PDB file of C-alpha atoms in Angstrom:
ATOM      1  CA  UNK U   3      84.474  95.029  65.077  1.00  0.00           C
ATOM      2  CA  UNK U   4      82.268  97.183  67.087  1.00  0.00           C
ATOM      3  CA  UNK U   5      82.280  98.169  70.414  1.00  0.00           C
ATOM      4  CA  UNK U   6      79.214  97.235  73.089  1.00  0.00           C
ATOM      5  CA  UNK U   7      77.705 100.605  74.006  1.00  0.00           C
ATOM      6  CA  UNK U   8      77.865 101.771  77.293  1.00  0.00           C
ATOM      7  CA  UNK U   9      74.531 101.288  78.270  1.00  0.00           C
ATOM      8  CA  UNK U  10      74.547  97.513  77.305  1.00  0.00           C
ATOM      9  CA  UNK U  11      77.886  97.372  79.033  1.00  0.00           C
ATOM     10  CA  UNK U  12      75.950  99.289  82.271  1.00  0.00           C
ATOM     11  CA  UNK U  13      73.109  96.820  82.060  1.00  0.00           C
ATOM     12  CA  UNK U  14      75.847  93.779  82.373  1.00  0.00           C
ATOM     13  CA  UNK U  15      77.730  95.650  85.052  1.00  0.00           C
ATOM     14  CA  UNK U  16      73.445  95.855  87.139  1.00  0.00           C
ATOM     15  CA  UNK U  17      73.062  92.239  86.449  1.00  0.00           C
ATOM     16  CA  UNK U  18      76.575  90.910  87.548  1.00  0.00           C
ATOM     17  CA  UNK U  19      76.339  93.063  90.304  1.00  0.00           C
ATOM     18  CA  UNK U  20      72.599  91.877  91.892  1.00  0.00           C
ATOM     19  CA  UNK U  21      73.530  88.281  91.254  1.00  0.00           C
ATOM     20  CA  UNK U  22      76.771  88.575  93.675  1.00  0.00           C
ATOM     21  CA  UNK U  23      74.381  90.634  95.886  1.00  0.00           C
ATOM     22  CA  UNK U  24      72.367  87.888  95.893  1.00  0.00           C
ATOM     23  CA  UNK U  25      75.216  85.644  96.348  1.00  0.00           C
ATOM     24  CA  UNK U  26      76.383  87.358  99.733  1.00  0.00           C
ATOM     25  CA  UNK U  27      73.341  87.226 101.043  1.00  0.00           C
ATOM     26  CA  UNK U  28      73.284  83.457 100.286  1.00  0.00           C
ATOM     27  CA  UNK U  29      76.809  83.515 102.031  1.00  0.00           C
ATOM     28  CA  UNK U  30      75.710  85.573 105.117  1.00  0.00           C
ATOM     29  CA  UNK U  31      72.633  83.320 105.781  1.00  0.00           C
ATOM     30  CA  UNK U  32      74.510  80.080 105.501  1.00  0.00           C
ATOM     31  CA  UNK U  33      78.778  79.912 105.500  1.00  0.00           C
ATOM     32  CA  UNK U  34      79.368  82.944 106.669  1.00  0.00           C
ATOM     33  CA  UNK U  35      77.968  82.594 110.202  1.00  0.00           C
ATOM     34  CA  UNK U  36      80.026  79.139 110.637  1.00  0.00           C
ATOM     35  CA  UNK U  37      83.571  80.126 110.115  1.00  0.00           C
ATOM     36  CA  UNK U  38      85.969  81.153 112.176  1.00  0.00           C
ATOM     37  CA  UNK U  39      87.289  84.461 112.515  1.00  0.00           C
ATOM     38  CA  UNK U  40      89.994  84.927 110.163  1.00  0.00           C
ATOM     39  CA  UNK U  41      88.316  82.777 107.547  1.00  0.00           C
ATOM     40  CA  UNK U  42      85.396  85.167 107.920  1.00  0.00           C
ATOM     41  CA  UNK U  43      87.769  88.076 107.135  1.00  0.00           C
ATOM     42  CA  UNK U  44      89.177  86.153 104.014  1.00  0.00           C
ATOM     43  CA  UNK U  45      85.643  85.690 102.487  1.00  0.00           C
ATOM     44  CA  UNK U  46      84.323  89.595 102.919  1.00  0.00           C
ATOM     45  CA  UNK U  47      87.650  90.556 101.351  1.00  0.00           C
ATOM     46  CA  UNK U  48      87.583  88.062  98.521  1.00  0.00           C
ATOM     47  CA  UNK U  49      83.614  89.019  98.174  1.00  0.00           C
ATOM     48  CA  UNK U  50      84.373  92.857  98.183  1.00  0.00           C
ATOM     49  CA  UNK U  51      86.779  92.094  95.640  1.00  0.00           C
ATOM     50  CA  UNK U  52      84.136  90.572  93.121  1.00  0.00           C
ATOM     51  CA  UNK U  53      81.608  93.003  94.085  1.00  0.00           C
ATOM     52  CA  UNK U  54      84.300  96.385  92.893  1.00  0.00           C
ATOM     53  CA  UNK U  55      85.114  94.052  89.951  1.00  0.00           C
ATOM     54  CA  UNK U  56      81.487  93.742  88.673  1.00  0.00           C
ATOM     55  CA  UNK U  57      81.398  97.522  87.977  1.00  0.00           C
ATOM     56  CA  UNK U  58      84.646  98.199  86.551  1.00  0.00           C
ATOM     57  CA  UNK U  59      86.364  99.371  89.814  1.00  0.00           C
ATOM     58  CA  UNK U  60      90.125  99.184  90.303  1.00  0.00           C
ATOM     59  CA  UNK U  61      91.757  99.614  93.809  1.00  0.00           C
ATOM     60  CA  UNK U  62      94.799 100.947  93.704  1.00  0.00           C
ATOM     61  CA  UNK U  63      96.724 101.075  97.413  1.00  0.00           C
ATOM     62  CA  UNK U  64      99.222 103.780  98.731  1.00  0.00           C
ATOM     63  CA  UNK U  65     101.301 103.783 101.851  1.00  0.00           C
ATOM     64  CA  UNK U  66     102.100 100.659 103.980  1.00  0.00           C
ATOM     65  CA  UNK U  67      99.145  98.216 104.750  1.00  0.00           C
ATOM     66  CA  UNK U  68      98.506  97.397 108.258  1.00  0.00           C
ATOM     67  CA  UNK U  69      99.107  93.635 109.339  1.00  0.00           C
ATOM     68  CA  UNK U  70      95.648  91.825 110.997  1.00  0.00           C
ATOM     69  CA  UNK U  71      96.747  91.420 114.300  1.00  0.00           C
ATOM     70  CA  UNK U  72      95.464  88.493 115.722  1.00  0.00           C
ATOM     71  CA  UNK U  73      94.853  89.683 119.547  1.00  0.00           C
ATOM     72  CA  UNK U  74      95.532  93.385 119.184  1.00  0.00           C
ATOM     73  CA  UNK U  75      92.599  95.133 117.568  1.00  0.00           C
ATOM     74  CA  UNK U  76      92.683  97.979 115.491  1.00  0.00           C
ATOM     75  CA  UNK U  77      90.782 101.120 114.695  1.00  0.00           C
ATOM     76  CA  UNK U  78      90.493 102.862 111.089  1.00  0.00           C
ATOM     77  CA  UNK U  79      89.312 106.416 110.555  1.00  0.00           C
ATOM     78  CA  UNK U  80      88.779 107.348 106.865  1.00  0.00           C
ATOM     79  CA  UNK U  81      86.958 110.118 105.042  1.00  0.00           C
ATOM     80  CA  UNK U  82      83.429 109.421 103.390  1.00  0.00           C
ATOM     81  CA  UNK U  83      82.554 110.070 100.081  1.00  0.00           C
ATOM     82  CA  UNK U  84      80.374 106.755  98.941  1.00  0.00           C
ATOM     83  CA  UNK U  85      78.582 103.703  99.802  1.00  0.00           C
ATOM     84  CA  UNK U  86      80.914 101.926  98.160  1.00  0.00           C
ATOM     85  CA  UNK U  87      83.870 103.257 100.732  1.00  0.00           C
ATOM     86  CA  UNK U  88      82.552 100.216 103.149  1.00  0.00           C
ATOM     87  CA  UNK U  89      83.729  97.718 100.273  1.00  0.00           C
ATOM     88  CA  UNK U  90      86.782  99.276  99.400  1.00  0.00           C
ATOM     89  CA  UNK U  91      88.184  99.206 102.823  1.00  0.00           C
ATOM     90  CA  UNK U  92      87.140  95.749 103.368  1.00  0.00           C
ATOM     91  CA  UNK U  93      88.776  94.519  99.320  1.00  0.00           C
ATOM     92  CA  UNK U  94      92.160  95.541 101.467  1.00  0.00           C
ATOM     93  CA  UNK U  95      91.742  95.022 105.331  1.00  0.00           C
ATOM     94  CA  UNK U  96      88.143  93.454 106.495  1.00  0.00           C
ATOM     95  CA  UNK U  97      86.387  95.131 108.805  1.00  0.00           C
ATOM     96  CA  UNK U  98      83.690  95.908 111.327  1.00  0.00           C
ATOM     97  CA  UNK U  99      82.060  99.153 110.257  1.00  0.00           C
ATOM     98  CA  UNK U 100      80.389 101.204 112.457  1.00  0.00           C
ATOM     99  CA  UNK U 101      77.576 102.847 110.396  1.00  0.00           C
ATOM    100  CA  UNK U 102      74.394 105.352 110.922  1.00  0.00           C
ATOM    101  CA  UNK U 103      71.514 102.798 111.488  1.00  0.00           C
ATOM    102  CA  UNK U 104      69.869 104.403 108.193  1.00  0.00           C
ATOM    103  CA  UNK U 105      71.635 101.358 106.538  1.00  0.00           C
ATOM    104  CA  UNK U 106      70.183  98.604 107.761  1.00  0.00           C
ATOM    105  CA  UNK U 107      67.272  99.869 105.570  1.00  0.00           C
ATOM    106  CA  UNK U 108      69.048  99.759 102.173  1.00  0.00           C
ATOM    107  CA  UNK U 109      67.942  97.091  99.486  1.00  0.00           C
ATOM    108  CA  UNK U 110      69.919  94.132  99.574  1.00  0.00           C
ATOM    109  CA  UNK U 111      73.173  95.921 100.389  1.00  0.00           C
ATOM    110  CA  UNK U 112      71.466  96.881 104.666  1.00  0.00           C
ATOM    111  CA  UNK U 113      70.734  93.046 104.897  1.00  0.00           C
ATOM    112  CA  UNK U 114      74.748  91.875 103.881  1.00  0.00           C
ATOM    113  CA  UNK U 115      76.743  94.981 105.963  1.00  0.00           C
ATOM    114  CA  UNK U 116      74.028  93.999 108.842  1.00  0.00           C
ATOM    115  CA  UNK U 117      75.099  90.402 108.704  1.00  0.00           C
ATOM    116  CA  UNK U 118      78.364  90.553 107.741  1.00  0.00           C
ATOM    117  CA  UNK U 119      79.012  92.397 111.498  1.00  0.00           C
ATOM    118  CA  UNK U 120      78.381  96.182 110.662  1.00  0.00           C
ATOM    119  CA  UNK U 121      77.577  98.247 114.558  1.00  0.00           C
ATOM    120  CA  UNK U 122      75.297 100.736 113.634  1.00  0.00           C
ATOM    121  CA  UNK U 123      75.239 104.358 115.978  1.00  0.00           C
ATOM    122  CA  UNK U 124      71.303 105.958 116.544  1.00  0.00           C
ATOM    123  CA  UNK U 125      72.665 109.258 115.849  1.00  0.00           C
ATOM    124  CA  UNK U 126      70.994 111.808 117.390  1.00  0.00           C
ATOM    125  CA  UNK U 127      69.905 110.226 120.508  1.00  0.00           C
ATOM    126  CA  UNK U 128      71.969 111.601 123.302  1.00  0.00           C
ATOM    127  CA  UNK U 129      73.715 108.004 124.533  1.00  0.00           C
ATOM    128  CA  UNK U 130      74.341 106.979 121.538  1.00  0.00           C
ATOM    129  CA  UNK U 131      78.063 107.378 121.167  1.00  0.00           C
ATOM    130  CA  UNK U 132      78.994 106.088 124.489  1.00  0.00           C
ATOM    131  CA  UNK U 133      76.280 103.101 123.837  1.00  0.00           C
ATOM    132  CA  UNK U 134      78.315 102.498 120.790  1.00  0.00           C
ATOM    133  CA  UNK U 135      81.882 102.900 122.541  1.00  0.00           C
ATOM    134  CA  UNK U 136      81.150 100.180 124.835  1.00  0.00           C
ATOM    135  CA  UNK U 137      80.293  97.844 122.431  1.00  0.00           C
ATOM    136  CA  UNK U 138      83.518  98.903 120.240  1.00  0.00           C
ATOM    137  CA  UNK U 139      85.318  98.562 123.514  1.00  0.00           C
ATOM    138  CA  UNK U 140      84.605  94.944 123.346  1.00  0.00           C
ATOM    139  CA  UNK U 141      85.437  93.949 119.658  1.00  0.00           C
ATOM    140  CA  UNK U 142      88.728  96.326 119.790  1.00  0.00           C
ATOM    141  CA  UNK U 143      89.882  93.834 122.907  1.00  0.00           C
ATOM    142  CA  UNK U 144      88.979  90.591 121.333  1.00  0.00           C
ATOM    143  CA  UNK U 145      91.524  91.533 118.365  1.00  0.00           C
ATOM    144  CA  UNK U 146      89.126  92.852 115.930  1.00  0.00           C
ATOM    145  CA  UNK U 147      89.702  95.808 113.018  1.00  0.00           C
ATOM    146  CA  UNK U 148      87.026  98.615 113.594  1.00  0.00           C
ATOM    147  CA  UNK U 149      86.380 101.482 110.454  1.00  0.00           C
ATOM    148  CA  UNK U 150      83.897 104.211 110.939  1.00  0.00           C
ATOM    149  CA  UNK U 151      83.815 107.556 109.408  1.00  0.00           C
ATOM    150  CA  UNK U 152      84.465 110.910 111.308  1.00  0.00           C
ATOM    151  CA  UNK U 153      83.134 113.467 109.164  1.00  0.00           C
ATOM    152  CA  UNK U 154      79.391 111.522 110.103  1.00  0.00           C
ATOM    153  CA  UNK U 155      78.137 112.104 106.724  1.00  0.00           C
ATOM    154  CA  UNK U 156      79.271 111.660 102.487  1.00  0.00           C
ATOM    155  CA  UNK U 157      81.161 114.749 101.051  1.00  0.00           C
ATOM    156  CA  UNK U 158      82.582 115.073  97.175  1.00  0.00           C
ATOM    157  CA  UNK U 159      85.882 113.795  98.219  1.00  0.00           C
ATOM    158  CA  UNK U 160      87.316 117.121  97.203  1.00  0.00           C
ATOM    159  CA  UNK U 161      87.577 118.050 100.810  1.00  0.00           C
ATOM    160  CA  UNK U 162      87.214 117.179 104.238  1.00  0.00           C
ATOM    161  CA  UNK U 163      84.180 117.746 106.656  1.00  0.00           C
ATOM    162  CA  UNK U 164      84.993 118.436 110.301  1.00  0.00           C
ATOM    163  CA  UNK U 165      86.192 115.194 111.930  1.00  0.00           C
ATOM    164  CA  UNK U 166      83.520 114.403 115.240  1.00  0.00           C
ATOM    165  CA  UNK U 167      86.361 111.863 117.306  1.00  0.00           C
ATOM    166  CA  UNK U 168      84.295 110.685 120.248  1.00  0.00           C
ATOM    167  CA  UNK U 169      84.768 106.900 119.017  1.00  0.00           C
ATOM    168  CA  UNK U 170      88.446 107.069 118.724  1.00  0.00           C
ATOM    169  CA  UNK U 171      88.445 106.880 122.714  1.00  0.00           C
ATOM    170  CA  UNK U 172      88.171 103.271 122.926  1.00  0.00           C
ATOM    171  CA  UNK U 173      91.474 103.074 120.624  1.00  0.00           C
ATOM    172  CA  UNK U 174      92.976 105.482 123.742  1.00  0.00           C
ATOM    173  CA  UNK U 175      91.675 103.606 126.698  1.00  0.00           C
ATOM    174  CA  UNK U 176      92.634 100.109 124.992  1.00  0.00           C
ATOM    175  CA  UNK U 177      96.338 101.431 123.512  1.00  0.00           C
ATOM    176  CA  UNK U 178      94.771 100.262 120.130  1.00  0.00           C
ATOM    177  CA  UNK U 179      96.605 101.593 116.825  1.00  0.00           C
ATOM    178  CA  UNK U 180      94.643 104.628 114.944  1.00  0.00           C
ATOM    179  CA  UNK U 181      94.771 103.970 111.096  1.00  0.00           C
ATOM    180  CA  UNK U 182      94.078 106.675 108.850  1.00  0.00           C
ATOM    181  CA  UNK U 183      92.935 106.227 105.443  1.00  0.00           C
ATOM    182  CA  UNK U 184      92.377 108.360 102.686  1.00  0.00           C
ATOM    183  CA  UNK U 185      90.126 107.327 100.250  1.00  0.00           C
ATOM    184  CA  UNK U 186      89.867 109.123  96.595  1.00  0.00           C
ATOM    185  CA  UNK U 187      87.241 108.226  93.114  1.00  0.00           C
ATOM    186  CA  UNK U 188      89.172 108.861  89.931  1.00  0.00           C
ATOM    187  CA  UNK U 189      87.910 108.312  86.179  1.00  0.00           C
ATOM    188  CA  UNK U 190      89.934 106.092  83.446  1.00  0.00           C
ATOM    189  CA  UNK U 191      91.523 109.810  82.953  1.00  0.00           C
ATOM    190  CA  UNK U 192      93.319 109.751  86.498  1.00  0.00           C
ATOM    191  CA  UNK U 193      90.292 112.962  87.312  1.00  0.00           C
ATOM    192  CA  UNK U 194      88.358 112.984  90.465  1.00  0.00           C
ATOM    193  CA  UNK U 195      85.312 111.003  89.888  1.00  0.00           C
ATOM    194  CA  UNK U 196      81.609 112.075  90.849  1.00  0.00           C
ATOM    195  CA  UNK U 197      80.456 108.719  89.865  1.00  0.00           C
ATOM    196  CA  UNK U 198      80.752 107.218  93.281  1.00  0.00           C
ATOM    197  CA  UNK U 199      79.730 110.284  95.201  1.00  0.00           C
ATOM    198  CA  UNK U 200      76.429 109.513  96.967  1.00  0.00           C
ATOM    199  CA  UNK U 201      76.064 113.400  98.501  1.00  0.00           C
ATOM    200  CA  UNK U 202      72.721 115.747  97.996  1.00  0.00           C
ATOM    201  CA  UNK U 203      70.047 113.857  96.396  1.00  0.00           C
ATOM    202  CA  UNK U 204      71.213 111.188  94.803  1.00  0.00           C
ATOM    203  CA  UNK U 205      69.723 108.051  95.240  1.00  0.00           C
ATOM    204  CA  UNK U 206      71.453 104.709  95.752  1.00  0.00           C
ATOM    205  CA  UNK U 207      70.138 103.320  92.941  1.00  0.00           C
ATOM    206  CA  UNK U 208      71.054 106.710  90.716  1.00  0.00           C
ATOM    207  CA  UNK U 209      74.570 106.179  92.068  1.00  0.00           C
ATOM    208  CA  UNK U 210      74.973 102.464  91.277  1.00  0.00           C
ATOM    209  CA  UNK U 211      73.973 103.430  87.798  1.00  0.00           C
ATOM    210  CA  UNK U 212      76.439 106.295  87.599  1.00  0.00           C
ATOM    211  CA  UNK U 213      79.482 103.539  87.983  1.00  0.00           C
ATOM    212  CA  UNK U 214      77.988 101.080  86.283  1.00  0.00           C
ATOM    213  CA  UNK U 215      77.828 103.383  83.241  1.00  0.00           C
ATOM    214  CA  UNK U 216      81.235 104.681  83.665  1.00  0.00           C
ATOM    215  CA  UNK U 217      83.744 103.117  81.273  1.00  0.00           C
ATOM    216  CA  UNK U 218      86.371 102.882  84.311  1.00  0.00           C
ATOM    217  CA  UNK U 219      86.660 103.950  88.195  1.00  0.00           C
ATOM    218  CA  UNK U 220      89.846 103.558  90.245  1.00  0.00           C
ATOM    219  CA  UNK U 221      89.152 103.871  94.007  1.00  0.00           C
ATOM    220  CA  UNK U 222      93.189 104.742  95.832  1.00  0.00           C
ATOM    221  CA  UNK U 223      93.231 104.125  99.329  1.00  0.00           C
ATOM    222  CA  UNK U 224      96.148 105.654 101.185  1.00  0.00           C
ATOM    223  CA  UNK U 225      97.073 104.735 104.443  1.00  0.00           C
ATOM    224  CA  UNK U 226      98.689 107.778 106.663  1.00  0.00           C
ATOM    225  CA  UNK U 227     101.355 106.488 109.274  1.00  0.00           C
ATOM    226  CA  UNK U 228      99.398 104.537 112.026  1.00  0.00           C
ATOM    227  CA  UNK U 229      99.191 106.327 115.419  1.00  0.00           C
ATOM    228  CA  UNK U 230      99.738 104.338 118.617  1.00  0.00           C
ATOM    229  CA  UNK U 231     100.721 104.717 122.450  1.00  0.00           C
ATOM    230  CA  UNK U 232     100.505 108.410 121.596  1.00  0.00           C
ATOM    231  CA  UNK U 233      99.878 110.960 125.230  1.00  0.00           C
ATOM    232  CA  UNK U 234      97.528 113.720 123.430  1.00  0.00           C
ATOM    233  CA  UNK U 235      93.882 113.936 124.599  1.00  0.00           C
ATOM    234  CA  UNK U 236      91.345 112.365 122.192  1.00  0.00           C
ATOM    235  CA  UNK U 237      90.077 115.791 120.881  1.00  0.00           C
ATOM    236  CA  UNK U 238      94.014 116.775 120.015  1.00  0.00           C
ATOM    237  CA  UNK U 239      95.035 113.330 118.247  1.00  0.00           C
ATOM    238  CA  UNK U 240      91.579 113.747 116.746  1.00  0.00           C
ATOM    239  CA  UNK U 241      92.278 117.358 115.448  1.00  0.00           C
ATOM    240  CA  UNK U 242      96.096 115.571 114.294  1.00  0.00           C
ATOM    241  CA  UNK U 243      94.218 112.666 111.995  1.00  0.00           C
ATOM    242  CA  UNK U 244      92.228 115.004 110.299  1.00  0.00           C
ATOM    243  CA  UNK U 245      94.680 118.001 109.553  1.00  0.00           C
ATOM    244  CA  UNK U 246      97.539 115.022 108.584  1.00  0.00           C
ATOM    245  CA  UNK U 247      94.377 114.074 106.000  1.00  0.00           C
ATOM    246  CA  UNK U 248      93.987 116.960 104.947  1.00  0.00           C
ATOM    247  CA  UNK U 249      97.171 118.326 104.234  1.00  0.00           C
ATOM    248  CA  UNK U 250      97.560 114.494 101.849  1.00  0.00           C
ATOM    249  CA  UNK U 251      94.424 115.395 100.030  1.00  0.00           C
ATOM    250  CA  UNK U 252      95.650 118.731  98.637  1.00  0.00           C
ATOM    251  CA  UNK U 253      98.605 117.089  97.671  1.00  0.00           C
ATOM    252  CA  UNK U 254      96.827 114.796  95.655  1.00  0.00           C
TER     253      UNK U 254
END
């Protein structure tokens, strides 16, 4: 019996995956808006789920998984290496991202993050972190999990970029714990994938296609030892997270 290629099995990957685009947006216009809390948190991790599935993605966890807390809020600091690092997070603990505003812009995929809760940052104007703090303030207070991405921009995944911590202040001022994740791409081989790398110029749509086509991608998420209660200043625990994250990626 012969084997689809793996163009027609791309092509099925593109259409299963713009139909449950289309679903979440269906979702975020209508349900979505209407639950409560934690059964919003259920649906964008069941979604995220589907949406790694269509392309062939498997998630594979390391380290202990933080509980939700249901009036303590919590803050996640990961590396960046794709788009896709938003739905990955979210497949395992749902969260509020806080993204460049760039996003919001993206075909289909700016509309769901935007109305699924995504705070977007205005980098490069010079209030936009503590504009941004303020409103993290509030969601970290009201008991809800916060991920954004240090490094500011996408990198290979073969190293780290130079953490910038100015959010992880609200997690200080509120005694909120600090999560670190670590996220890695691998092929069906157990190698470090490119496919999922959206760095230089590739486009969105180039890098959809790149997983799509590839016959198997495994995302691994490990989660460092959550920091909490801790004295150092926010530059020091900042300088901590990212040398304990980088000392776990060269073990890798």
């Amino acid at each position: 019996m012969l084997r689809p290629h793996r163009g027609t099995i791309a092509l099925g990957r593109l259409c299963a995956l713009m139909l449950h685009l289309l679903k979440g947006l269906w979702l975020t216009c209508t349900r979505y808006p209407r639950l409560e809390r934690a059964e919003q948190a259920a649906l964008l991790q069941r979604w995220s789920r589907q949406l790694l599935a269509t392309l062939g993605i498997e998630v594979r966890l390391r380290g202990q998984l933080p509980a939700q807390m249901a009036t303590c809020g919590q803050l996640i600091v990961a590396n960046h290496i794709s788009w896709l690092d938003i739905f990955a997070i979210n497949s395992c603990r749902p969260s509020r991202f806080v993204a460049k505003s760039e996003i919001r812009n993206w075909p289909l995929i700016g509309t769901l993050v935007t109305r699924a809760g995504t705070l977007y940052i205005e980098r490069g104007r010079q209030r936009a972190t503590r504009d941004t703090k303020q409103i993290l303030d509030q969601h970290l207070c009201s008991g809800d999990c916060i991920a954004f991405f240090p490094e500011g921009t996408t990198s290979d995944g073969s190293q780290l970029k130079p953490f910038r911590g100015g959010l992880i202040q609200s997690a200080l001022d509120h005694g909120v714990a600090i999560q670190p994740v670590l996220l890695q791409y691998r092929n069906q081989h157990g190698l470090r994938s490119m496919a999922a790398a959206y760095i230089d110029d590739v486009s969105l749509l180039s890098c959809i296609w790149q997983l799509a086509y590839e016959p198997r991608t495994i995302v691994e998420l490990e989660f460092l030892a959550p920091r909490s209660g801790l004295p150092q200043s926010r530059k020091e625990i900042t300088r901590l997270i990212e040398e304990e994250m980088r000392q776990s990626l060269q073990a890798c």
